[in-house]
Amino acid sequence: DADGAVDHALAALRDERLPALEAARKAAALEPDSVHLVTHLGRQLLRADRPREAIRHLEEAARRDPASAVPVGLLGVAQFRAGDFAGAAESLEDSLRKDPEDPVLWAFLGVSLDETERPEPGAWALETAVFIRPDYGWAWGRLGKALRAMGRHDEAVRAYEKAVEHGFAPAVLWSDMGESAAEVRDLERLRRACRALGRLDAERAKPLRRRLRSLRLTGSSPGAGTRAG
């Protein structure tokens, strides 16, 4: 009966002998009408880095429970990880209309918009993410990228600095931060980016160092911060 099927499904989830993904598959197969279990399977597929397979299950869960923010939000994340940024933006906007307090979804939305050549609304979504969660280093870094794409280099540098402050500092961030600092002739921050990038990737730091030498020759003063564009 239906109650027995639910009990078997829950037992499968609690079975510590099964890996999490296998347990989720078994539970969803035993109770395929359960939106909760189908959503859980989609989440486990995402954790296993199988976004395309997750999409199929999360689309079904979102269709069955259109009032919930959770399945469609996870669907947006799966679409993002699969490289479907336009689809991700649509799903994430739908989820955030239902629950606007999730900074991770705001960040994924911002990046999806930026990746589909909509940096201005993308930056707004990323600003929302860091307003809700000020220590969100990755979102600060992607906000810097979106601002940089719009030529707002002064603001981009400040966003990159926030990313570094909160623990997100890959080589590409230092490179982009240095390029934006160069655009506004900010030698102090350009010098800092050169040093940090040189420690991570000496070859990648060479173009930044050339820009730094060129700006020194023009007589720019450290910390000059007039915005380009």
Coordinates of C-alpha atoms in Angstrom, one line a residue:
D1 CA 0.0 0.0 0.0
A2 CA 1.0 3.7 -0.2
D3 CA 2.0 3.9 3.4
G4 CA 4.2 0.8 3.1
A5 CA 5.9 2.3 0.0
V6 CA 6.7 5.5 1.9
D7 CA 8.1 3.5 4.8
H8 CA 10.3 1.5 2.4
A9 CA 11.5 4.7 0.7
L10 CA 12.4 6.3 4.1
A11 CA 14.1 3.1 5.2
A12 CA 16.3 3.2 2.0
L13 CA 17.3 6.8 2.9
R14 CA 18.3 5.7 6.4
D15 CA 20.2 2.6 5.2
E16 CA 23.8 3.6 6.1
R17 CA 25.2 0.7 4.0
L18 CA 24.1 2.5 0.8
P19 CA 26.0 5.5 -0.6
A20 CA 23.9 8.7 -0.5
L21 CA 23.2 8.8 -4.2
E22 CA 22.3 5.1 -4.4
A23 CA 20.0 5.5 -1.4
A24 CA 18.3 8.5 -3.0
R25 CA 17.8 6.6 -6.2
K26 CA 16.2 3.7 -4.4
A27 CA 14.0 5.9 -2.3
A28 CA 12.7 7.8 -5.4
A29 CA 12.1 4.6 -7.3
L30 CA 10.1 3.2 -4.3
E31 CA 8.0 6.3 -4.1
P32 CA 8.1 8.1 -7.5
D33 CA 5.1 10.4 -6.6
S34 CA 7.0 12.0 -3.7
V35 CA 8.2 15.5 -4.7
H36 CA 10.4 15.5 -1.7
L37 CA 12.2 12.3 -2.6
V38 CA 12.6 13.3 -6.3
T39 CA 14.0 16.7 -5.2
H40 CA 16.4 14.9 -2.9
L41 CA 17.6 12.7 -5.7
G42 CA 18.2 15.8 -7.8
R43 CA 20.2 17.3 -5.0
Q44 CA 22.3 14.2 -4.6
L45 CA 23.0 14.1 -8.3
L46 CA 24.2 17.7 -8.1
R47 CA 26.5 16.7 -5.2
A48 CA 27.8 13.9 -7.4
D49 CA 28.5 16.5 -10.2
R50 CA 25.9 15.0 -12.6
P51 CA 23.9 18.2 -13.4
R52 CA 22.4 17.0 -16.6
E53 CA 20.9 13.9 -15.0
A54 CA 19.8 16.1 -12.0
I55 CA 17.9 18.5 -14.4
R56 CA 15.5 15.7 -15.5
H57 CA 14.4 14.9 -12.0
L58 CA 14.3 18.5 -10.8
E59 CA 12.2 19.6 -13.8
E60 CA 9.7 17.0 -12.8
A61 CA 9.7 18.0 -9.1
A62 CA 9.3 21.7 -10.1
R63 CA 6.4 20.8 -12.4
R64 CA 4.7 18.9 -9.6
D65 CA 5.2 21.5 -6.9
P66 CA 5.2 24.9 -8.7
A67 CA 4.6 26.8 -5.4
S68 CA 7.8 25.7 -3.8
A69 CA 11.1 27.6 -4.3
V70 CA 13.3 24.6 -3.6
P71 CA 13.0 22.3 -6.7
V72 CA 13.1 25.2 -9.2
G73 CA 16.0 26.7 -7.3
L74 CA 18.0 23.5 -7.4
L75 CA 17.0 23.2 -11.1
G76 CA 18.6 26.6 -11.7
V77 CA 21.8 25.5 -10.1
A78 CA 21.8 22.3 -12.1
Q79 CA 21.3 24.3 -15.4
F80 CA 24.0 26.6 -14.4
R81 CA 26.5 23.8 -13.8
A82 CA 25.4 22.2 -17.1
G83 CA 26.3 25.5 -18.9
D84 CA 22.7 26.5 -19.7
F85 CA 22.9 30.0 -18.3
A86 CA 19.8 31.4 -19.9
G87 CA 17.7 28.5 -18.5
A88 CA 19.4 28.9 -15.2
A89 CA 18.5 32.6 -15.0
E90 CA 14.8 31.8 -15.7
S91 CA 14.6 29.1 -13.1
L92 CA 16.6 31.1 -10.5
E93 CA 14.4 34.2 -11.0
D94 CA 11.3 31.9 -10.5
S95 CA 12.7 30.5 -7.3
L96 CA 13.7 34.0 -5.9
R97 CA 10.3 35.3 -6.5
K98 CA 9.1 32.7 -4.0
D99 CA 11.9 33.0 -1.6
P100 CA 14.1 36.1 -2.1
E101 CA 16.4 35.5 0.9
D102 CA 18.9 33.0 -0.5
P103 CA 22.3 34.6 -1.3
V104 CA 23.6 31.6 -3.1
L105 CA 20.7 31.7 -5.6
W106 CA 21.2 35.5 -6.0
A107 CA 24.9 34.9 -6.8
F108 CA 24.1 32.1 -9.3
L109 CA 21.5 34.4 -10.9
G110 CA 24.0 37.2 -11.1
V111 CA 26.6 35.1 -12.8
S112 CA 24.0 33.6 -15.2
L113 CA 22.9 37.0 -16.3
D114 CA 26.5 38.2 -16.7
E115 CA 27.3 35.1 -18.8
T116 CA 24.4 35.9 -21.1
E117 CA 25.8 39.4 -21.7
R118 CA 23.5 41.1 -19.2
P119 CA 26.1 42.5 -16.8
E120 CA 24.0 45.3 -15.3
P121 CA 21.2 43.2 -13.9
G122 CA 23.9 40.6 -13.1
A123 CA 25.8 43.1 -11.0
W124 CA 22.5 44.0 -9.2
A125 CA 21.8 40.4 -8.4
L126 CA 25.4 39.9 -7.1
E127 CA 25.1 43.1 -5.0
T128 CA 21.9 41.6 -3.5
A129 CA 23.9 38.4 -2.7
V130 CA 26.6 40.2 -0.8
F131 CA 24.1 42.5 0.9
I132 CA 22.4 39.4 2.4
R133 CA 25.8 37.6 3.0
P134 CA 28.6 40.2 3.3
D135 CA 31.3 37.5 3.7
Y136 CA 30.4 35.7 0.4
G137 CA 33.9 35.9 -1.3
W138 CA 32.9 34.2 -4.6
A139 CA 30.0 36.5 -5.1
W140 CA 32.3 39.6 -4.5
G141 CA 34.7 38.2 -7.0
R142 CA 32.0 37.7 -9.7
L143 CA 30.6 41.2 -8.8
G144 CA 34.0 42.6 -9.7
K145 CA 34.0 40.7 -13.0
A146 CA 30.5 42.1 -13.9
L147 CA 31.5 45.7 -12.9
R148 CA 34.7 45.3 -14.9
A149 CA 32.7 44.2 -18.0
M150 CA 30.8 47.5 -17.7
G151 CA 34.0 49.6 -17.5
R152 CA 33.3 50.4 -13.8
H153 CA 36.9 49.6 -12.9
D154 CA 37.1 51.6 -9.6
E155 CA 34.1 49.7 -8.2
A156 CA 35.5 46.4 -9.6
V157 CA 38.7 46.8 -7.8
R158 CA 36.9 47.4 -4.5
A159 CA 34.7 44.3 -5.1
Y160 CA 37.8 42.3 -5.9
E161 CA 39.4 43.5 -2.6
K162 CA 36.3 42.3 -0.7
A163 CA 36.6 38.9 -2.4
V164 CA 40.2 38.7 -1.2
E165 CA 39.2 39.8 2.3
H166 CA 36.7 37.0 2.5
G167 CA 39.0 34.3 1.3
F168 CA 38.4 34.1 -2.5
A169 CA 41.6 34.9 -4.3
P170 CA 42.4 32.7 -7.3
A171 CA 45.0 33.8 -9.9
V172 CA 42.4 35.1 -12.4
L173 CA 41.0 37.4 -9.8
W174 CA 44.4 39.0 -9.1
S175 CA 44.9 39.3 -12.9
D176 CA 41.5 41.0 -13.4
M177 CA 42.0 43.2 -10.3
G178 CA 45.4 44.4 -11.7
E179 CA 44.0 45.2 -15.1
S180 CA 41.2 47.2 -13.6
A181 CA 43.6 49.0 -11.3
A182 CA 45.7 49.8 -14.4
E183 CA 42.7 51.2 -16.1
V184 CA 42.2 53.8 -13.3
R185 CA 46.0 54.2 -13.0
D186 CA 46.0 53.0 -9.4
L187 CA 49.6 52.0 -9.0
E188 CA 49.3 50.9 -5.4
R189 CA 46.6 48.3 -6.1
L190 CA 48.3 47.3 -9.4
R191 CA 51.5 46.7 -7.5
R192 CA 49.7 44.6 -4.9
A193 CA 48.0 42.5 -7.7
C194 CA 51.4 42.0 -9.4
R195 CA 52.9 40.7 -6.2
A196 CA 50.1 38.3 -5.4
L197 CA 49.7 37.0 -8.9
G198 CA 53.5 36.5 -9.2
R199 CA 53.3 34.2 -6.2
L200 CA 50.5 32.1 -7.8
D201 CA 51.5 32.2 -11.5
A202 CA 54.7 34.0 -12.4
E203 CA 54.1 33.7 -16.2
R204 CA 50.6 35.2 -15.9
A205 CA 52.0 38.1 -13.9
K206 CA 54.3 39.3 -16.6
P207 CA 51.8 41.3 -18.6
L208 CA 50.7 43.1 -15.4
R209 CA 54.3 43.9 -14.6
R210 CA 54.7 45.4 -18.1
R211 CA 51.6 47.6 -17.5
L212 CA 53.0 48.7 -14.1
R213 CA 56.4 49.7 -15.7
S214 CA 54.6 51.5 -18.5
L215 CA 52.4 53.5 -16.0
R216 CA 55.4 54.4 -13.9
L217 CA 57.1 55.8 -17.0
T218 CA 54.1 58.1 -17.6
G219 CA 54.5 59.6 -14.1
S220 CA 51.2 58.3 -12.6
S221 CA 51.1 58.8 -8.9
P222 CA 50.3 55.9 -6.5
G223 CA 46.6 55.5 -5.7
A224 CA 45.4 57.8 -8.5
G225 CA 41.8 56.7 -8.7
T226 CA 39.8 58.5 -11.4
R227 CA 37.4 56.2 -13.0
A228 CA 37.9 55.1 -16.6
G229 CA 35.0 55.0 -19.0

